[in-house]
Amino acid sequence: DTGVSQDPRHKITKRGQNVTFRCDPISEHNRLYWYRQTLGQGPEFLTYFQNEAQLEKSRLLSDRFSAERPKGSFSTLEIQRTEQGDSAMYLCASSLGGLVWGQETQYFGPGTRLLVL
Amino acid sequence: ELKVEQNPLFLSMQEGKNYTIYCNYSTTSDRLYWYRQDPGKSLESLFVLLSNGAVKQEGRLMASLDTKARLSTLHITAAVHDLSATYFCAVTKGGNYQLIWGAGTKLIIKP
C-alpha cells in the first residue's frame, strides 16, 4: 500500500474560480479527514467522514466548501468562488476505526497547496 | 474549548545536545499525538499517548504524558541533524475524532 495520496499537489487559481481536490485514503481505512494548514501554523480540522457519511464539519467550513466521499472510498473537497484567504495547504488523512480503543492513528497525505491570486 | 500550546516555537541546537519540547492542553483529553513535519512535506506520526504516565521511545525521541498536569513532553537525546523538522502535538477528546493541534516547534540541529 502506498499510503494516502492527494491530487493535485499544487494548484494556482484566480479569485472567484472553483477548485476541486481529490484524496485517496489507505485502502482499508474507513475514516477520512480534511484539514487546512497555513504557513507556520498547525493544521485546522475541516471535516470528517466515516465510510460515506460526513459526520462532522468545522465552522471553518463555510458554504463555499463542500466535501464528498461517494461509496466510502476516495473523497473530494470543492471550494467555490475562491478567495485569497483560501490559500493554504489542504491535507487529507485516513484512519482505521474499530481497533483497540485509542490506538487509532491518522495517516496524512502529501497535501494540496492552493494559491489564490 | 480545547486548546493546545507548544513551547518553544523555535529551537536551534547543536548536535549531541539534549532538549525537551513541551505541549500543554487546556482541558481533559483522551489521546495525545506527536507528529513530525519536514519542510514542504506532510505529517508523519511519531507517538500516540493514552494514559497518565505513558512513555514511548523511538530512537533518540522519547514522549511522555502527565494527564494531571495536562502536559506532554518530547525529549530529544543526543540530537543529530536528521532530526531537524517541525514537531507538532495534537489532542482529541471523547468520541470527537478531530485533532486539535499546537502551532508546532521548529527544530534546527546544527552540525
mmCIF file of C-alpha atoms in Angstrom:
data_model
loop_
_atom_site.group_PDB
_atom_site.id
_atom_site.type_symbol
_atom_site.label_atom_id
_atom_site.label_comp_id
_atom_site.label_asym_id
_atom_site.label_seq_id
_atom_site.Cartn_x
_atom_site.Cartn_y
_atom_site.Cartn_z
ATOM 1 C CA ASP A 1 0.000 0.000 0.000
ATOM 2 C CA THR A 2 1.343 3.394 -0.982
ATOM 3 C CA GLY A 3 -0.368 5.446 1.716
ATOM 4 C CA VAL A 4 -2.699 8.400 1.371
ATOM 5 C CA SER A 5 -2.473 10.185 -1.967
ATOM 6 C CA GLN A 6 -3.743 13.597 -2.973
ATOM 7 C CA ASP A 7 -4.191 15.253 -6.323
ATOM 8 C CA PRO A 8 -3.196 17.781 -7.469
ATOM 9 C CA ARG A 9 -0.160 18.568 -5.372
ATOM 10 C CA HIS A 10 -0.225 22.219 -6.355
ATOM 11 C CA LYS A 11 -2.990 24.452 -7.653
ATOM 12 C CA ILE A 12 -2.860 28.104 -8.667
ATOM 13 C CA THR A 13 -6.162 29.756 -9.408
ATOM 14 C CA LYS A 14 -7.667 33.184 -9.766
ATOM 15 C CA ARG A 15 -10.011 34.631 -7.197
ATOM 16 C CA GLY A 16 -13.593 33.637 -7.901
ATOM 17 C CA GLN A 17 -12.770 30.349 -9.608
ATOM 18 C CA ASN A 18 -13.848 26.949 -8.328
ATOM 19 C CA VAL A 19 -11.307 24.258 -7.441
ATOM 20 C CA THR A 20 -11.638 20.583 -6.556
ATOM 21 C CA PHE A 21 -9.138 18.403 -4.751
ATOM 22 C CA ARG A 22 -9.089 14.644 -4.537
ATOM 23 C CA CYS A 23 -7.918 12.344 -1.749
ATOM 24 C CA ASP A 24 -7.394 8.590 -1.976
ATOM 25 C CA PRO A 25 -7.075 7.092 1.510
ATOM 26 C CA ILE A 26 -5.274 3.934 2.522
ATOM 27 C CA SER A 27 -7.481 1.240 1.040
ATOM 28 C CA GLU A 28 -8.840 -0.435 4.174
ATOM 29 C CA HIS A 29 -9.335 2.800 6.128
ATOM 30 C CA ASN A 30 -12.946 3.670 6.870
ATOM 31 C CA ARG A 31 -12.325 7.145 8.262
ATOM 32 C CA LEU A 32 -11.216 10.161 6.261
ATOM 33 C CA TYR A 33 -10.412 13.697 7.397
ATOM 34 C CA TRP A 34 -9.700 17.029 5.754
ATOM 35 C CA TYR A 35 -7.511 19.662 7.396
ATOM 36 C CA ARG A 36 -6.189 23.032 6.306
ATOM 37 C CA GLN A 37 -2.726 24.298 7.218
ATOM 38 C CA THR A 38 -1.367 27.792 6.736
ATOM 39 C CA LEU A 39 2.300 28.686 6.903
ATOM 40 C CA GLY A 40 3.765 28.431 10.374
ATOM 41 C CA GLN A 41 0.623 27.002 11.920
ATOM 42 C CA GLY A 42 -0.697 23.619 12.909
ATOM 43 C CA PRO A 43 -3.437 22.024 10.830
ATOM 44 C CA GLU A 44 -7.066 23.039 11.393
ATOM 45 C CA PHE A 45 -9.801 20.438 11.186
ATOM 46 C CA LEU A 46 -12.335 20.898 8.379
ATOM 47 C CA THR A 47 -14.442 17.754 8.126
ATOM 48 C CA TYR A 48 -14.601 14.026 8.844
ATOM 49 C CA PHE A 49 -16.175 11.025 7.121
ATOM 50 C CA GLN A 50 -16.866 7.574 8.397
ATOM 51 C CA ASN A 51 -17.359 5.470 5.307
ATOM 52 C CA GLU A 52 -19.556 7.643 3.066
ATOM 53 C CA ALA A 53 -21.221 9.596 5.873
ATOM 54 C CA GLN A 54 -19.973 13.083 6.660
ATOM 55 C CA LEU A 55 -20.206 13.098 10.462
ATOM 56 C CA GLU A 56 -18.564 16.324 11.448
ATOM 57 C CA LYS A 57 -17.942 19.740 9.920
ATOM 58 C CA SER A 58 -15.957 22.601 11.362
ATOM 59 C CA ARG A 59 -17.398 26.093 11.490
ATOM 60 C CA LEU A 60 -14.382 26.961 9.335
ATOM 61 C CA LEU A 61 -16.116 25.120 6.503
ATOM 62 C CA SER A 62 -18.194 27.906 5.011
ATOM 63 C CA ASP A 63 -20.939 27.284 2.488
ATOM 64 C CA ARG A 64 -18.358 27.755 -0.272
ATOM 65 C CA PHE A 65 -16.734 24.489 0.798
ATOM 66 C CA SER A 66 -18.216 21.072 0.146
ATOM 67 C CA ALA A 67 -16.794 17.622 0.631
ATOM 68 C CA GLU A 68 -17.989 14.243 -0.530
ATOM 69 C CA ARG A 69 -16.949 10.663 -0.154
ATOM 70 C CA PRO A 70 -19.070 8.623 -2.532
ATOM 71 C CA LYS A 71 -19.047 4.885 -1.862
ATOM 72 C CA GLY A 72 -16.808 5.405 1.119
ATOM 73 C CA SER A 73 -13.601 5.347 -0.897
ATOM 74 C CA PHE A 74 -11.944 8.492 -2.314
ATOM 75 C CA SER A 75 -13.042 11.951 -1.253
ATOM 76 C CA THR A 76 -13.263 15.320 -2.970
ATOM 77 C CA LEU A 77 -13.092 18.774 -1.460
ATOM 78 C CA GLU A 78 -14.504 21.585 -3.569
ATOM 79 C CA ILE A 79 -14.069 25.284 -2.940
ATOM 80 C CA GLN A 80 -16.391 27.566 -4.852
ATOM 81 C CA ARG A 81 -15.699 31.229 -5.584
ATOM 82 C CA THR A 82 -12.205 31.042 -4.144
ATOM 83 C CA GLU A 83 -10.854 33.920 -2.079
ATOM 84 C CA GLN A 84 -7.257 34.874 -1.351
ATOM 85 C CA GLY A 85 -7.788 33.769 2.237
ATOM 86 C CA ASP A 86 -8.332 30.217 0.996
ATOM 87 C CA SER A 87 -4.636 29.967 0.090
ATOM 88 C CA ALA A 88 -3.261 27.167 2.237
ATOM 89 C CA MET A 89 -2.144 23.549 2.253
ATOM 90 C CA TYR A 90 -5.128 21.197 2.249
ATOM 91 C CA LEU A 91 -4.307 17.927 3.967
ATOM 92 C CA CYS A 92 -6.210 14.678 3.854
ATOM 93 C CA ALA A 93 -5.786 11.931 6.425
ATOM 94 C CA SER A 94 -7.268 8.497 6.904
ATOM 95 C CA SER A 95 -7.529 6.039 9.750
ATOM 96 C CA LEU A 96 -8.897 2.609 10.549
ATOM 97 C CA GLY A 97 -11.617 2.777 13.161
ATOM 98 C CA GLY A 98 -12.744 -0.124 15.287
ATOM 99 C CA LEU A 99 -9.337 -1.129 16.601
ATOM 100 C CA VAL A 100 -8.413 -1.285 20.255
ATOM 101 C CA TRP A 101 -9.742 1.966 21.649
ATOM 102 C CA GLY A 102 -7.373 4.844 21.429
ATOM 103 C CA GLN A 103 -4.837 3.196 19.177
ATOM 104 C CA GLU A 104 -6.203 4.884 16.089
ATOM 105 C CA THR A 105 -3.671 6.987 14.235
ATOM 106 C CA GLN A 106 -4.421 9.370 11.393
ATOM 107 C CA TYR A 107 -2.103 8.959 8.396
ATOM 108 C CA PHE A 108 -1.640 12.033 6.282
ATOM 109 C CA GLY A 109 -1.268 12.537 2.567
ATOM 110 C CA PRO A 110 1.268 14.910 0.972
ATOM 111 C CA GLY A 111 -1.271 17.736 0.740
ATOM 112 C CA THR A 112 -2.505 20.052 -1.993
ATOM 113 C CA ARG A 113 -1.008 23.521 -1.878
ATOM 114 C CA LEU A 114 -3.519 26.105 -3.101
ATOM 115 C CA LEU A 115 -2.589 29.627 -4.134
ATOM 116 C CA VAL A 116 -5.402 32.025 -4.964
ATOM 117 C CA LEU A 117 -4.271 35.081 -6.902
ATOM 118 C CA GLU B 1 -12.770 24.859 24.267
ATOM 119 C CA LEU B 2 -9.795 22.571 23.890
ATOM 120 C CA LYS B 3 -6.597 24.487 23.139
ATOM 121 C CA VAL B 4 -3.040 23.294 22.692
ATOM 122 C CA GLU B 5 0.125 25.289 23.331
ATOM 123 C CA GLN B 6 3.649 24.267 22.463
ATOM 124 C CA ASN B 7 6.889 25.765 23.563
ATOM 125 C CA PRO B 8 9.309 26.729 22.422
ATOM 126 C CA LEU B 9 8.049 27.563 18.949
ATOM 127 C CA PHE B 10 11.585 27.684 17.611
ATOM 128 C CA LEU B 11 14.672 25.868 18.810
ATOM 129 C CA SER B 12 18.172 25.871 17.422
ATOM 130 C CA MET B 13 20.592 23.447 18.988
ATOM 131 C CA GLN B 14 23.899 21.728 18.440
ATOM 132 C CA GLU B 15 24.304 18.098 17.540
ATOM 133 C CA GLY B 16 24.880 15.896 20.534
ATOM 134 C CA LYS B 17 22.830 18.014 22.952
ATOM 135 C CA ASN B 18 19.634 17.080 24.761
ATOM 136 C CA TYR B 19 16.488 19.132 24.792
ATOM 137 C CA THR B 20 12.772 18.976 25.583
ATOM 138 C CA ILE B 21 9.720 20.316 23.779
ATOM 139 C CA TYR B 22 6.605 20.970 25.857
ATOM 140 C CA CYS B 23 2.953 20.593 24.949
ATOM 141 C CA ASN B 24 0.199 21.899 27.239
ATOM 142 C CA TYR B 25 -3.508 21.436 26.627
ATOM 143 C CA SER B 26 -6.377 23.241 28.259
ATOM 144 C CA THR B 27 -8.963 20.568 29.118
ATOM 145 C CA THR B 28 -9.087 16.841 29.654
ATOM 146 C CA SER B 29 -8.062 14.877 26.605
ATOM 147 C CA ASP B 30 -8.241 11.194 25.763
ATOM 148 C CA ARG B 31 -5.328 10.928 23.406
ATOM 149 C CA LEU B 32 -2.226 12.915 22.622
ATOM 150 C CA TYR B 33 -0.237 12.573 19.424
ATOM 151 C CA TRP B 34 3.169 13.736 18.302
ATOM 152 C CA TYR B 35 3.814 14.285 14.601
ATOM 153 C CA ARG B 36 6.840 15.368 12.612
ATOM 154 C CA GLN B 37 6.737 17.537 9.501
ATOM 155 C CA ASP B 38 9.674 18.185 7.186
ATOM 156 C CA PRO B 39 9.632 21.406 5.094
ATOM 157 C CA GLY B 40 7.113 21.173 2.271
ATOM 158 C CA LYS B 41 6.137 17.661 3.311
ATOM 159 C CA SER B 42 3.210 16.072 5.051
ATOM 160 C CA LEU B 43 2.872 14.909 8.631
ATOM 161 C CA GLU B 44 4.453 11.733 9.944
ATOM 162 C CA SER B 45 3.040 10.077 13.039
ATOM 163 C CA LEU B 46 5.577 9.570 15.835
ATOM 164 C CA PHE B 47 3.697 8.624 19.007
ATOM 165 C CA VAL B 48 0.234 8.258 20.491
ATOM 166 C CA LEU B 49 -0.086 8.544 24.269
ATOM 167 C CA LEU B 50 -3.205 7.431 26.066
ATOM 168 C CA SER B 51 -2.804 7.257 29.797
ATOM 169 C CA ASN B 52 -1.205 9.140 32.631
ATOM 170 C CA GLY B 53 2.436 8.282 32.953
ATOM 171 C CA ALA B 54 2.645 6.825 29.443
ATOM 172 C CA VAL B 55 6.124 6.893 27.980
ATOM 173 C CA LYS B 56 7.109 5.905 24.471
ATOM 174 C CA GLN B 57 10.532 5.900 22.860
ATOM 175 C CA GLU B 58 11.750 5.614 19.313
ATOM 176 C CA GLY B 59 15.427 6.098 18.694
ATOM 177 C CA ARG B 60 16.541 9.449 20.095
ATOM 178 C CA LEU B 61 12.974 10.638 20.745
ATOM 179 C CA MET B 62 11.014 9.946 23.913
ATOM 180 C CA ALA B 63 7.498 11.196 24.613
ATOM 181 C CA SER B 64 5.709 11.237 27.944
ATOM 182 C CA LEU B 65 2.291 12.244 29.195
ATOM 183 C CA ASP B 66 1.118 13.714 32.502
ATOM 184 C CA THR B 67 -2.667 13.951 32.291
ATOM 185 C CA LYS B 68 -2.992 15.620 35.682
ATOM 186 C CA ALA B 69 -0.766 18.475 34.589
ATOM 187 C CA ARG B 70 -2.187 18.307 31.049
ATOM 188 C CA LEU B 71 1.357 18.212 29.799
ATOM 189 C CA SER B 72 3.278 16.126 27.333
ATOM 190 C CA THR B 73 6.984 16.340 26.649
ATOM 191 C CA LEU B 74 9.056 15.266 23.675
ATOM 192 C CA HIS B 75 12.639 14.719 24.723
ATOM 193 C CA ILE B 76 15.476 14.607 22.240
ATOM 194 C CA THR B 77 18.634 12.793 23.286
ATOM 195 C CA ALA B 78 21.999 13.450 21.645
ATOM 196 C CA ALA B 79 20.415 15.290 18.738
ATOM 197 C CA VAL B 80 21.523 14.608 15.172
ATOM 198 C CA HIS B 81 20.981 16.765 12.089
ATOM 199 C CA ASP B 82 18.374 14.363 10.648
ATOM 200 C CA LEU B 83 16.008 15.264 13.470
ATOM 201 C CA SER B 84 15.663 18.815 12.138
ATOM 202 C CA ALA B 85 11.947 19.281 11.428
ATOM 203 C CA THR B 86 8.817 20.850 12.870
ATOM 204 C CA TYR B 87 7.232 18.815 15.646
ATOM 205 C CA PHE B 88 3.525 19.090 16.393
ATOM 206 C CA CYS B 89 1.463 17.780 19.253
ATOM 207 C CA ALA B 90 -2.262 17.228 18.828
ATOM 208 C CA VAL B 91 -5.035 16.110 21.153
ATOM 209 C CA THR B 92 -8.522 14.737 20.825
ATOM 210 C CA LYS B 93 -11.348 14.212 23.252
ATOM 211 C CA GLY B 94 -14.119 11.714 23.708
ATOM 212 C CA GLY B 95 -15.822 10.481 20.596
ATOM 213 C CA ASN B 96 -14.640 13.529 18.725
ATOM 214 C CA TYR B 97 -12.082 12.379 16.198
ATOM 215 C CA GLN B 98 -10.884 15.749 15.116
ATOM 216 C CA LEU B 99 -7.358 16.579 16.187
ATOM 217 C CA ILE B 100 -6.669 19.928 17.848
ATOM 218 C CA TRP B 101 -3.117 20.982 17.061
ATOM 219 C CA GLY B 102 -0.412 23.051 18.616
ATOM 220 C CA ALA B 103 1.401 25.622 16.496
ATOM 221 C CA GLY B 104 4.454 23.422 16.159
ATOM 222 C CA THR B 105 8.064 23.625 17.314
ATOM 223 C CA LYS B 106 10.559 24.252 14.540
ATOM 224 C CA LEU B 107 13.740 22.420 15.478
ATOM 225 C CA ILE B 108 17.045 23.150 13.762
ATOM 226 C CA ILE B 109 20.019 20.988 14.688
ATOM 227 C CA LYS B 110 23.354 22.341 13.634
ATOM 228 C CA PRO B 111 26.328 20.070 12.946
#
